[in-house]
């Protein structure tokens, strides 16, 4: 940890908390983050030469594994042709066509640079299209760090006990209603009260920012019905679930079609890309086709677009998601067996290539249950796993991710190491 330690000390002097995104700082689990030198396939190597099997995987973005050769080659080839033009390119059209072909209900799409931009833009459009002000989100769901969405947000905000943030005006936060995840009755009650003012419901169709929390049967269908009844739009934030829980994302997996969908992570294959899209009558209201403004100097950037296209080319291969899901199933079953052998109360969930594990007998259904997590014990377990060369998310409130590069031998090695970690934690 010598070199990481020195880098972290330097970082603390010039970067707030030493990191460029809060959860990376290990504040929730204790200790200091390894600084990464390089990563290939399922493995990370830090600046001190220590190797880790990685289950963060750039928070799910690198679904093919780190430095996937076809993605790296596509980016190198694109870079040689120019880094950014600020003018349209054929690759952007190709990526937009690919998204519209594969994502249910996506008739038109706009590329942006992050998931945060995608959700921020989608809610602007929803408010413009409905002429209404209110948003409804779910406690523990994270939709990026735009002001209106940083209310009862999960993940980093949760980890650090800041359910919303200073700097978000109370007047603005008051426009965001929140309900418990999986609680359709609470949604119906809010709509009964203020339905005519609600522009949109935004939801993670599988929640991945309070741990991995599955939608209960009927929850997503119920949201669709309530939105239709009250003339509100349904926004699926698939920044995490898109191309990860199924080729068509959560919409395809659960058979519910939203009005607008936001994407990120996987569609950039490790470079900064986000997207929002959906019904053509809605997307047609975006400038310059319509009056709702949204723009971006680097949107549709050639390198990011090339990485996204190269990633999606392989993600579309037959059996890709079946293999990914089998990997996640083998991993979670092995972790469960390791926990059982050590007598640790434990449960897991997995869906497609994402998973969660919990130091409790049953997986949580909402934020309140997720917050019952024994965070001190999680911290001990996390440090023991890291000590065995296993890199899981440094928070009890994050999902984990497998990639196409996590083969059977990798999972086997993980389980063997996890047995040792559980025995000590
Ligand atoms: C990661 C994430 C975001 C934010 O994306 P950024 O690219 O980090 O801005 C939004 N929504 C969900 C569901 C996410 O998982």
PDB file of C-alpha atoms in Angstrom, residues 92 120 156 172 195 205 230 359 368 373 406:
ATOM      1  CA  UNK A  92     -23.352   8.707 -33.545  1.00  0.00           C
ATOM      2  CA  UNK A 120     -31.507  15.688 -15.588  1.00  0.00           C
ATOM      3  CA  UNK A 156     -22.725   7.770  -1.793  1.00  0.00           C
ATOM      4  CA  UNK A 172     -36.515  22.853  -5.294  1.00  0.00           C
ATOM      5  CA  UNK A 195     -51.753  13.540  -9.174  1.00  0.00           C
ATOM      6  CA  UNK A 205     -36.399  -0.695 -12.283  1.00  0.00           C
ATOM      7  CA  UNK A 230     -53.027  10.416 -14.056  1.00  0.00           C
ATOM      8  CA  UNK A 359     -25.490  -9.441   6.112  1.00  0.00           C
ATOM      9  CA  UNK A 368     -35.561   0.982   5.445  1.00  0.00           C
ATOM     10  CA  UNK A 373     -27.380  -3.575   7.409  1.00  0.00           C
ATOM     11  CA  UNK A 406     -15.290 -13.457 -15.183  1.00  0.00           C
TER      12      UNK A 406
END
